[in-house]
mmCIF file of C-alpha atoms and ligand atoms in Angstrom:
data_model
loop_
_atom_site.group_PDB
_atom_site.id
_atom_site.type_symbol
_atom_site.label_atom_id
_atom_site.label_comp_id
_atom_site.label_asym_id
_atom_site.label_seq_id
_atom_site.Cartn_x
_atom_site.Cartn_y
_atom_site.Cartn_z
ATOM 1 C CA MET A 12 -22.828 58.157 47.079
ATOM 2 C CA GLU A 13 -25.585 55.594 46.700
ATOM 3 C CA ALA A 14 -27.396 57.875 44.261
ATOM 4 C CA GLN A 15 -24.166 58.117 42.252
ATOM 5 C CA ILE A 16 -23.902 54.358 42.196
ATOM 6 C CA ASP A 17 -27.422 54.011 40.816
ATOM 7 C CA SER A 18 -26.971 56.610 38.107
ATOM 8 C CA LEU A 19 -23.579 55.149 37.097
ATOM 9 C CA ARG A 20 -25.247 51.726 36.809
ATOM 10 C CA ALA A 21 -27.983 53.109 34.567
ATOM 11 C CA GLU A 22 -25.458 54.950 32.411
ATOM 12 C CA ALA A 23 -23.128 51.942 32.082
ATOM 13 C CA LEU A 24 -25.849 49.393 31.319
ATOM 14 C CA ALA A 25 -27.366 51.692 28.681
ATOM 15 C CA GLU A 26 -23.987 52.155 27.011
ATOM 16 C CA ILE A 27 -23.125 48.457 27.113
ATOM 17 C CA GLU A 28 -26.430 47.518 25.471
ATOM 18 C CA GLY A 29 -25.506 49.193 22.184
ATOM 19 C CA ALA A 30 -21.717 48.886 22.461
ATOM 20 C CA GLY A 31 -19.738 47.690 19.452
ATOM 21 C CA ASP A 32 -16.346 47.803 21.157
ATOM 22 C CA VAL A 33 -16.890 45.989 24.450
ATOM 23 C CA ALA A 34 -13.226 46.187 25.476
ATOM 24 C CA ALA A 35 -13.228 49.993 25.311
ATOM 25 C CA VAL A 36 -16.395 50.224 27.455
ATOM 26 C CA ARG A 37 -14.836 47.853 29.990
ATOM 27 C CA VAL A 38 -11.815 50.151 30.319
ATOM 28 C CA LYS A 39 -14.072 53.208 30.598
ATOM 29 C CA TYR A 40 -15.910 51.805 33.643
ATOM 30 C CA LEU A 41 -13.676 49.177 35.229
ATOM 31 C CA GLY A 42 -10.180 50.251 34.118
ATOM 32 C CA ARG A 43 -7.655 51.786 36.497
ATOM 33 C CA ALA A 44 -9.002 55.261 35.772
ATOM 34 C CA GLY A 45 -12.540 54.027 35.048
ATOM 35 C CA SER A 46 -15.623 55.691 36.540
ATOM 36 C CA ILE A 47 -16.451 52.808 38.849
ATOM 37 C CA THR A 48 -12.870 52.615 40.076
ATOM 38 C CA LEU A 49 -12.811 56.336 40.722
ATOM 39 C CA LEU A 50 -16.166 56.227 42.520
ATOM 40 C CA SER A 51 -14.826 53.445 44.758
ATOM 41 C CA GLU A 52 -12.146 55.826 45.969
ATOM 42 C CA GLY A 53 -14.985 57.849 47.596
ATOM 43 C CA MET A 54 -15.402 55.003 50.099
ATOM 44 C CA ARG A 55 -12.742 56.657 52.233
ATOM 45 C CA SER A 56 -15.080 59.533 53.112
ATOM 46 C CA VAL A 57 -18.158 57.387 53.807
ATOM 47 C CA PRO A 58 -19.087 57.408 57.513
ATOM 48 C CA LYS A 59 -18.094 54.253 59.340
ATOM 49 C CA GLU A 60 -21.625 53.012 59.984
ATOM 50 C CA ASP A 61 -22.511 53.283 56.256
ATOM 51 C CA LYS A 62 -19.348 51.647 54.902
ATOM 52 C CA ALA A 63 -20.727 48.085 54.816
ATOM 53 C CA ARG A 64 -23.903 49.081 52.994
ATOM 54 C CA VAL A 65 -22.199 51.363 50.465
ATOM 55 C CA GLY A 66 -19.395 48.820 49.915
ATOM 56 C CA LYS A 67 -21.967 46.163 49.134
ATOM 57 C CA ALA A 68 -23.728 48.477 46.677
ATOM 58 C CA LEU A 69 -20.377 49.184 44.935
ATOM 59 C CA ASN A 70 -19.616 45.464 44.636
ATOM 60 C CA ALA A 71 -23.072 44.876 43.195
ATOM 61 C CA LEU A 72 -22.464 47.645 40.654
ATOM 62 C CA ARG A 73 -19.159 46.094 39.608
ATOM 63 C CA ALA A 74 -20.757 42.659 39.310
ATOM 64 C CA ASP A 75 -23.707 43.988 37.282
ATOM 65 C CA VAL A 76 -21.460 45.872 34.863
ATOM 66 C CA THR A 77 -19.124 42.903 34.475
ATOM 67 C CA ALA A 78 -22.046 40.569 33.751
ATOM 68 C CA ALA A 79 -23.535 43.030 31.262
ATOM 69 C CA LEU A 80 -20.171 43.309 29.447
ATOM 70 C CA GLU A 81 -19.911 39.532 29.173
ATOM 71 C CA ALA A 82 -23.459 39.172 27.910
ATOM 72 C CA ARG A 83 -22.840 41.853 25.291
ATOM 73 C CA GLU A 84 -19.654 40.115 24.153
ATOM 74 C CA GLN A 85 -21.525 36.855 23.673
ATOM 75 C CA THR A 86 -24.298 38.560 21.742
ATOM 76 C CA ILE A 87 -21.773 40.083 19.353
ATOM 77 C CA GLU A 88 -20.008 36.741 18.895
ATOM 78 C CA ARG A 89 -23.239 34.904 18.194
ATOM 79 C CA ALA A 90 -24.216 37.506 15.620
ATOM 80 C CA ARG A 91 -20.823 37.072 13.931
ATOM 81 C CA ASP A 92 -21.251 33.267 13.787
ATOM 82 C CA GLU A 93 -24.744 33.575 12.398
ATOM 83 C CA ALA A 94 -23.570 35.922 9.687
ATOM 84 C CA ALA A 95 -20.782 33.506 8.746
ATOM 85 C CA LEU A 96 -23.211 30.597 8.478
ATOM 86 C CA ALA A 97 -25.918 32.502 6.607
ATOM 87 C CA GLY A 98 -26.793 30.593 3.454
ATOM 88 C CA ILE A 99 -25.205 27.357 4.647
ATOM 89 C CA ASP A 100 -27.612 24.501 5.285
ATOM 90 C CA LEU A 101 -26.151 22.515 8.143
ATOM 91 C CA THR A 102 -28.767 19.810 7.757
ATOM 92 C CA LEU A 103 -27.517 18.780 4.290
ATOM 93 C CA PRO A 104 -25.847 15.337 4.285
ATOM 94 C CA GLY A 105 -22.045 15.425 4.111
ATOM 95 C CA ILE A 106 -19.899 14.111 1.269
ATOM 96 C CA ALA A 107 -18.795 10.625 2.277
ATOM 97 C CA PRO A 108 -15.177 9.926 1.209
ATOM 98 C CA GLN A 109 -14.948 7.113 -1.362
ATOM 99 C CA ARG A 110 -13.263 4.067 0.118
ATOM 100 C CA GLY A 111 -10.967 2.245 -2.259
ATOM 101 C CA SER A 112 -9.987 -1.408 -2.070
ATOM 102 C CA LEU A 113 -7.054 -3.460 -3.266
ATOM 103 C CA HIS A 114 -7.157 -4.928 -6.770
ATOM 104 C CA PRO A 115 -7.895 -8.684 -6.730
ATOM 105 C CA LEU A 116 -4.474 -9.324 -8.265
ATOM 106 C CA THR A 117 -2.797 -7.272 -5.521
ATOM 107 C CA GLN A 118 -4.745 -9.146 -2.862
ATOM 108 C CA LEU A 119 -3.574 -12.487 -4.271
ATOM 109 C CA LEU A 120 -0.003 -11.224 -4.584
ATOM 110 C CA ASP A 121 0.009 -9.987 -0.986
ATOM 111 C CA ARG A 122 -1.203 -13.344 0.291
ATOM 112 C CA ALA A 123 1.395 -15.234 -1.754
ATOM 113 C CA VAL A 124 4.208 -12.947 -0.595
ATOM 114 C CA ARG A 125 3.171 -13.337 3.041
ATOM 115 C CA ILE A 126 3.318 -17.137 2.834
ATOM 116 C CA PHE A 127 6.800 -17.154 1.267
ATOM 117 C CA ARG A 128 8.073 -14.574 3.738
ATOM 118 C CA ARG A 129 7.082 -16.866 6.573
ATOM 119 C CA MET A 130 9.382 -19.470 4.997
ATOM 120 C CA GLY A 131 12.259 -16.979 4.941
ATOM 121 C CA PHE A 132 12.060 -15.777 1.335
ATOM 122 C CA ALA A 133 13.008 -12.144 0.725
ATOM 123 C CA LEU A 134 11.551 -9.891 -1.949
ATOM 124 C CA ALA A 135 13.744 -9.197 -4.978
ATOM 125 C CA GLU A 136 13.220 -7.262 -8.151
ATOM 126 C CA GLY A 137 14.712 -6.523 -11.533
ATOM 127 C CA PRO A 138 13.992 -4.229 -14.493
ATOM 128 C CA ASP A 139 11.140 -4.821 -16.938
ATOM 129 C CA ILE A 140 13.428 -3.837 -19.830
ATOM 130 C CA GLU A 141 16.118 -6.485 -19.955
ATOM 131 C CA THR A 142 19.163 -7.564 -21.873
ATOM 132 C CA GLU A 143 18.976 -10.733 -23.947
ATOM 133 C CA TRP A 144 21.715 -12.112 -21.761
ATOM 134 C CA HIS A 145 19.650 -11.841 -18.520
ATOM 135 C CA CYS A 146 16.467 -13.045 -20.181
ATOM 136 C CA PHE A 147 17.868 -15.915 -22.263
ATOM 137 C CA ASP A 148 21.612 -16.586 -22.514
ATOM 138 C CA ALA A 149 22.301 -16.732 -18.783
ATOM 139 C CA LEU A 150 19.225 -18.933 -18.444
ATOM 140 C CA ASN A 151 20.690 -21.510 -20.817
ATOM 141 C CA THR A 152 18.231 -20.548 -23.539
ATOM 142 C CA PRO A 153 20.104 -20.728 -26.864
ATOM 143 C CA ALA A 154 19.708 -18.359 -29.775
ATOM 144 C CA HIS A 155 17.489 -20.766 -31.727
ATOM 145 C CA HIS A 156 14.993 -21.204 -28.877
ATOM 146 C CA PRO A 157 11.421 -20.207 -29.894
ATOM 147 C CA ALA A 158 11.065 -17.890 -26.851
ATOM 148 C CA ARG A 159 13.624 -15.633 -28.524
ATOM 149 C CA ASN A 160 11.593 -15.310 -31.683
ATOM 150 C CA GLU A 161 10.638 -11.808 -32.823
ATOM 151 C CA GLN A 162 7.054 -13.016 -33.027
ATOM 152 C CA ASP A 163 7.001 -13.962 -29.338
ATOM 153 C CA THR A 164 8.944 -11.153 -27.738
ATOM 154 C CA PHE A 165 8.874 -7.346 -27.636
ATOM 155 C CA TYR A 166 12.312 -6.182 -28.749
ATOM 156 C CA LEU A 167 13.495 -2.595 -28.448
ATOM 157 C CA PRO A 168 15.484 -1.006 -31.290
ATOM 158 C CA ASP A 169 18.676 -1.239 -29.179
ATOM 159 C CA GLY A 170 18.355 -5.021 -28.848
ATOM 160 C CA ARG A 171 17.006 -5.048 -25.321
ATOM 161 C CA LEU A 172 13.549 -6.492 -24.709
ATOM 162 C CA LEU A 173 10.594 -6.530 -22.356
ATOM 163 C CA ARG A 174 11.323 -9.522 -20.140
ATOM 164 C CA THR A 175 9.315 -12.570 -21.169
ATOM 165 C CA HIS A 176 9.457 -14.001 -17.650
ATOM 166 C CA THR A 177 10.587 -13.012 -14.165
ATOM 167 C CA SER A 178 13.330 -15.659 -14.265
ATOM 168 C CA THR A 179 15.627 -12.731 -15.131
ATOM 169 C CA VAL A 180 15.548 -11.875 -11.425
ATOM 170 C CA GLN A 181 17.213 -15.215 -10.632
ATOM 171 C CA ILE A 182 20.198 -14.005 -12.643
ATOM 172 C CA ARG A 183 20.117 -10.446 -11.266
ATOM 173 C CA THR A 184 20.032 -11.797 -7.712
ATOM 174 C CA MET A 185 22.923 -14.216 -8.127
ATOM 175 C CA GLU A 186 25.018 -11.540 -9.850
ATOM 176 C CA ARG A 187 24.769 -9.325 -6.784
ATOM 177 C CA HIS A 188 24.403 -11.634 -3.789
ATOM 178 C CA VAL A 189 26.456 -14.531 -2.478
ATOM 179 C CA PRO A 190 24.700 -17.776 -1.565
ATOM 180 C CA PRO A 191 22.604 -18.710 0.275
ATOM 181 C CA VAL A 192 19.852 -16.781 -1.507
ATOM 182 C CA ARG A 193 16.183 -17.328 -0.949
ATOM 183 C CA ILE A 194 14.047 -14.861 -2.901
ATOM 184 C CA ILE A 195 10.682 -14.339 -4.474
ATOM 185 C CA ALA A 196 10.262 -11.827 -7.278
ATOM 186 C CA PRO A 197 6.772 -10.784 -8.270
ATOM 187 C CA GLY A 198 6.494 -8.535 -11.292
ATOM 188 C CA ALA A 199 5.359 -7.919 -14.847
ATOM 189 C CA ALA A 200 6.255 -10.148 -17.787
ATOM 190 C CA TYR A 201 5.529 -9.529 -21.455
ATOM 191 C CA ARG A 202 4.840 -11.717 -24.452
ATOM 192 C CA ARG A 203 3.579 -10.960 -27.926
ATOM 193 C CA ASP A 204 0.424 -12.928 -27.304
ATOM 194 C CA GLU A 205 -2.812 -12.201 -29.090
ATOM 195 C CA VAL A 206 -4.947 -10.605 -26.359
ATOM 196 C CA ASP A 207 -8.152 -12.532 -25.737
ATOM 197 C CA ALA A 208 -10.312 -13.795 -22.867
ATOM 198 C CA THR A 209 -7.464 -15.877 -21.450
ATOM 199 C CA HIS A 210 -4.327 -14.043 -22.684
ATOM 200 C CA LEU A 211 -2.741 -10.671 -21.947
ATOM 201 C CA ALA A 212 0.416 -9.294 -23.555
ATOM 202 C CA GLN A 213 1.465 -8.052 -20.123
ATOM 203 C CA PHE A 214 0.862 -10.277 -17.151
ATOM 204 C CA THR A 215 2.109 -10.825 -13.631
ATOM 205 C CA GLN A 216 4.466 -13.580 -12.574
ATOM 206 C CA MET A 217 6.029 -14.604 -9.328
ATOM 207 C CA GLU A 218 9.483 -16.115 -9.446
ATOM 208 C CA GLY A 219 11.204 -17.995 -6.667
ATOM 209 C CA LEU A 220 14.813 -19.030 -6.190
ATOM 210 C CA TYR A 221 16.589 -20.880 -3.411
ATOM 211 C CA VAL A 222 20.317 -21.562 -3.671
ATOM 212 C CA ALA A 223 22.445 -23.037 -0.893
ATOM 213 C CA PRO A 224 24.999 -25.846 -0.450
ATOM 214 C CA ASP A 225 22.499 -28.713 -0.216
ATOM 215 C CA VAL A 226 19.142 -27.846 -1.741
ATOM 216 C CA SER A 227 17.257 -30.892 -2.949
ATOM 217 C CA LEU A 228 14.186 -31.744 -4.965
ATOM 218 C CA ALA A 229 12.514 -32.649 -1.659
ATOM 219 C CA ASP A 230 12.973 -29.028 -0.548
ATOM 220 C CA LEU A 231 11.350 -27.846 -3.752
ATOM 221 C CA LYS A 232 8.369 -30.170 -3.347
ATOM 222 C CA GLY A 233 7.939 -29.405 0.335
ATOM 223 C CA THR A 234 8.129 -25.657 -0.166
ATOM 224 C CA LEU A 235 5.636 -25.528 -3.013
ATOM 225 C CA GLU A 236 3.219 -28.019 -1.494
ATOM 226 C CA PHE A 237 3.205 -25.990 1.695
ATOM 227 C CA PHE A 238 2.672 -22.808 -0.299
ATOM 228 C CA PHE A 239 -0.286 -24.091 -2.306
ATOM 229 C CA ARG A 240 -1.943 -25.638 0.746
ATOM 230 C CA GLU A 241 -1.575 -22.367 2.644
ATOM 231 C CA LEU A 242 -3.017 -20.496 -0.309
ATOM 232 C CA PHE A 243 -5.905 -22.824 -1.196
ATOM 233 C CA GLY A 244 -6.512 -24.906 1.913
ATOM 234 C CA ALA A 245 -5.245 -28.116 3.485
ATOM 235 C CA GLY A 246 -7.236 -30.341 1.137
ATOM 236 C CA THR A 247 -5.352 -29.110 -1.924
ATOM 237 C CA ASN A 248 -3.645 -31.769 -4.069
ATOM 238 C CA VAL A 249 -0.352 -30.860 -5.714
ATOM 239 C CA ARG A 250 1.064 -32.816 -8.674
ATOM 240 C CA PHE A 251 4.561 -32.509 -10.168
ATOM 241 C CA ARG A 252 4.601 -33.444 -13.852
ATOM 242 C CA PRO A 253 7.941 -33.850 -15.668
ATOM 243 C CA HIS A 254 8.499 -31.062 -18.163
ATOM 244 C CA PHE A 255 11.300 -29.146 -19.825
ATOM 245 C CA PHE A 256 12.737 -25.714 -19.129
ATOM 246 C CA PRO A 257 16.197 -24.770 -20.420
ATOM 247 C CA PHE A 258 17.234 -23.331 -17.042
ATOM 248 C CA THR A 259 16.167 -26.172 -14.730
ATOM 249 C CA GLU A 260 17.026 -29.870 -14.701
ATOM 250 C CA PRO A 261 14.997 -31.822 -13.833
ATOM 251 C CA SER A 262 11.978 -29.634 -14.562
ATOM 252 C CA PHE A 263 8.319 -29.962 -13.676
ATOM 253 C CA GLU A 264 5.005 -28.393 -14.226
ATOM 254 C CA ILE A 265 2.834 -28.168 -11.165
ATOM 255 C CA ASP A 266 -0.855 -28.935 -11.307
ATOM 256 C CA ILE A 267 -3.149 -28.426 -8.391
ATOM 257 C CA GLN A 268 -6.612 -29.611 -7.578
ATOM 258 C CA THR A 269 -8.611 -27.664 -5.038
ATOM 259 C CA ALA A 270 -12.179 -26.838 -4.158
ATOM 260 C CA ALA A 271 -11.238 -23.138 -4.366
ATOM 261 C CA LEU A 272 -10.720 -23.657 -8.110
ATOM 262 C CA GLY A 273 -13.742 -25.849 -8.780
ATOM 263 C CA GLY A 274 -12.089 -29.203 -8.031
ATOM 264 C CA LYS A 275 -10.533 -29.597 -11.483
ATOM 265 C CA TRP A 276 -6.785 -30.164 -12.005
ATOM 266 C CA MET A 277 -5.206 -26.943 -13.136
ATOM 267 C CA GLU A 278 -1.717 -26.280 -14.447
ATOM 268 C CA LEU A 279 -0.256 -23.496 -12.362
ATOM 269 C CA ALA A 280 3.495 -23.239 -12.301
ATOM 270 C CA GLY A 281 6.832 -24.279 -13.701
ATOM 271 C CA CYS A 282 9.716 -25.327 -11.509
ATOM 272 C CA GLY A 283 12.848 -27.393 -11.253
ATOM 273 C CA MET A 284 16.381 -27.676 -9.965
ATOM 274 C CA VAL A 285 18.633 -24.884 -11.206
ATOM 275 C CA ASP A 286 20.578 -26.170 -14.233
ATOM 276 C CA PRO A 287 24.377 -26.268 -13.707
ATOM 277 C CA ALA A 288 24.705 -24.280 -16.947
ATOM 278 C CA VAL A 289 22.955 -21.347 -15.218
ATOM 279 C CA PHE A 290 25.415 -21.474 -12.311
ATOM 280 C CA GLU A 291 28.285 -21.572 -14.820
ATOM 281 C CA ALA A 292 26.934 -18.450 -16.556
ATOM 282 C CA ILE A 293 26.921 -16.663 -13.190
ATOM 283 C CA CYS A 294 30.452 -17.900 -12.447
ATOM 284 C CA ASP A 295 31.635 -16.430 -15.764
ATOM 285 C CA ARG A 296 30.244 -13.069 -14.696
ATOM 286 C CA ARG A 297 31.220 -12.975 -11.034
ATOM 287 C CA LEU A 298 34.608 -14.721 -11.370
ATOM 288 C CA ASP A 299 34.599 -15.668 -7.646
ATOM 289 C CA ARG A 300 32.943 -19.051 -8.367
ATOM 290 C CA VAL A 301 30.719 -18.865 -5.256
ATOM 291 C CA TYR A 302 28.038 -20.369 -7.508
ATOM 292 C CA ASP A 303 30.214 -23.302 -8.519
ATOM 293 C CA PRO A 304 27.647 -26.021 -9.394
ATOM 294 C CA GLU A 305 29.855 -28.494 -7.516
ATOM 295 C CA LYS A 306 29.353 -26.469 -4.334
ATOM 296 C CA VAL A 307 25.782 -25.182 -4.499
ATOM 297 C CA SER A 308 22.442 -26.413 -5.715
ATOM 298 C CA GLY A 309 19.086 -24.741 -5.925
ATOM 299 C CA PHE A 310 15.527 -24.784 -7.031
ATOM 300 C CA ALA A 311 13.501 -22.225 -8.958
ATOM 301 C CA PHE A 312 9.845 -21.828 -9.734
ATOM 302 C CA GLY A 313 7.604 -19.384 -11.513
ATOM 303 C CA PHE A 314 3.896 -18.938 -11.926
ATOM 304 C CA GLY A 315 1.423 -16.515 -13.397
ATOM 305 C CA LEU A 316 -0.933 -14.694 -11.092
ATOM 306 C CA ASP A 317 -3.475 -13.299 -13.541
ATOM 307 C CA ARG A 318 -5.095 -16.566 -14.551
ATOM 308 C CA LEU A 319 -5.037 -17.653 -10.946
ATOM 309 C CA ALA A 320 -6.833 -14.460 -9.876
ATOM 310 C CA MET A 321 -9.257 -14.997 -12.728
ATOM 311 C CA ASN A 322 -10.121 -18.511 -11.574
ATOM 312 C CA LEU A 323 -10.262 -17.610 -7.897
ATOM 313 C CA THR A 324 -12.660 -14.725 -8.455
ATOM 314 C CA GLY A 325 -14.640 -16.566 -11.110
ATOM 315 C CA ILE A 326 -14.423 -13.838 -13.731
ATOM 316 C CA PRO A 327 -15.027 -14.991 -17.321
ATOM 317 C CA ASP A 328 -12.481 -12.734 -19.046
ATOM 318 C CA ILE A 329 -8.889 -12.031 -17.989
ATOM 319 C CA ARG A 330 -9.050 -8.556 -19.545
ATOM 320 C CA MET A 331 -11.344 -7.464 -16.720
ATOM 321 C CA LEU A 332 -8.244 -7.396 -14.521
ATOM 322 C CA VAL A 333 -6.716 -4.535 -16.493
ATOM 323 C CA GLU A 334 -9.680 -2.537 -17.733
ATOM 324 C CA ASN A 335 -10.083 -0.576 -14.486
ATOM 325 C CA ASP A 336 -13.840 -0.663 -14.712
ATOM 326 C CA LEU A 337 -15.060 0.555 -11.318
ATOM 327 C CA ARG A 338 -18.185 -1.604 -11.529
ATOM 328 C CA PHE A 339 -15.831 -4.605 -11.573
ATOM 329 C CA LEU A 340 -13.242 -3.328 -9.076
ATOM 330 C CA LYS A 341 -15.800 -2.281 -6.471
ATOM 331 C CA GLN A 342 -16.744 -5.912 -5.945
ATOM 332 C CA PHE A 343 -13.454 -6.723 -4.209
HETATM 333 N N1 LIG B 402 10.063 -18.883 -16.426
HETATM 334 C C1 LIG B 402 9.169 -19.984 -16.645
HETATM 335 C C2 LIG B 402 7.978 -19.482 -17.477
HETATM 336 O O1 LIG B 402 7.779 -18.304 -17.596
HETATM 337 C C3 LIG B 402 8.672 -20.564 -15.350
HETATM 338 C C4 LIG B 402 9.759 -21.193 -14.549
HETATM 339 C C5 LIG B 402 10.415 -20.468 -13.595
HETATM 340 C C6 LIG B 402 10.112 -22.524 -14.726
HETATM 341 C C7 LIG B 402 11.433 -21.032 -12.831
HETATM 342 C C8 LIG B 402 11.082 -23.109 -13.986
HETATM 343 C C9 LIG B 402 11.740 -22.368 -13.041
HETATM 344 O O2 LIG B 402 7.228 -20.290 -18.017
#
């Protein structure tokens, strides 16, 4: 029996060494009808005094064959991995993914939106292609007003136009929502301006509108002063200069003076109290008179973001904001 064990070990180990199909060899020796299993059945006829010794030898055989099978399996697996990696240099540096960043205009817009949201303003939007009514008539801007001139505005063949300001969203909002409304509307505006270092034919504006039963000029001043001080720092000076807009009365231009913009006074925004004529235009449309100028009042404001972004980042030419030159964009 012990001689059989030794010769079976030699046979099995020799076969395992060159085996391609390890699973088949395992069945051949260790399976239910495998040679080692069958040999173990001979234990029954081993004399009592030899049983312990022969049993031990059988266990050792099983352990040796099992270990040899495992080793062979690993060798085959390693060879397969090496073949798969042949020709690949694992020491080469990887390809680092390019990290993008937000456009300076987007960064400014995000900051502005966050400040107004904290004051309870919701985001609103309207279409870039507008009717003359939303862009001018409803905003108390009569047919002879220069803003409506062909030379200043992009008209479409069907009479619609690219909105010349985001004030259209004031009208769109009041058409659809009952007061109180408190919205900001960032978006594109278009004018037939000659494009140069300080002008673009498409630019970005942010509109604001607050309408409720008792909105006052003090609310307008407080809101915008808070906004500009949040945006540029507590030391920012804000100045309201009387002006004219057809859709607000009284109207103001806002200048600010801040270290962030070099300490010089800079004209930044237009604003005012919503003109009763605007509320009347909405009443004509809605028919429910919830915007009756005797019952509600409101303020509106609007400012351009491009020139602001230009001054904040210190770039010399506003066109850099739209050229998508990576050498420029990567700096932000
Ligand atoms: N729409 C005006 C402009 O484009 C700005 C403005 C908005 C003024 C709201 C007053 C109130 O110049």
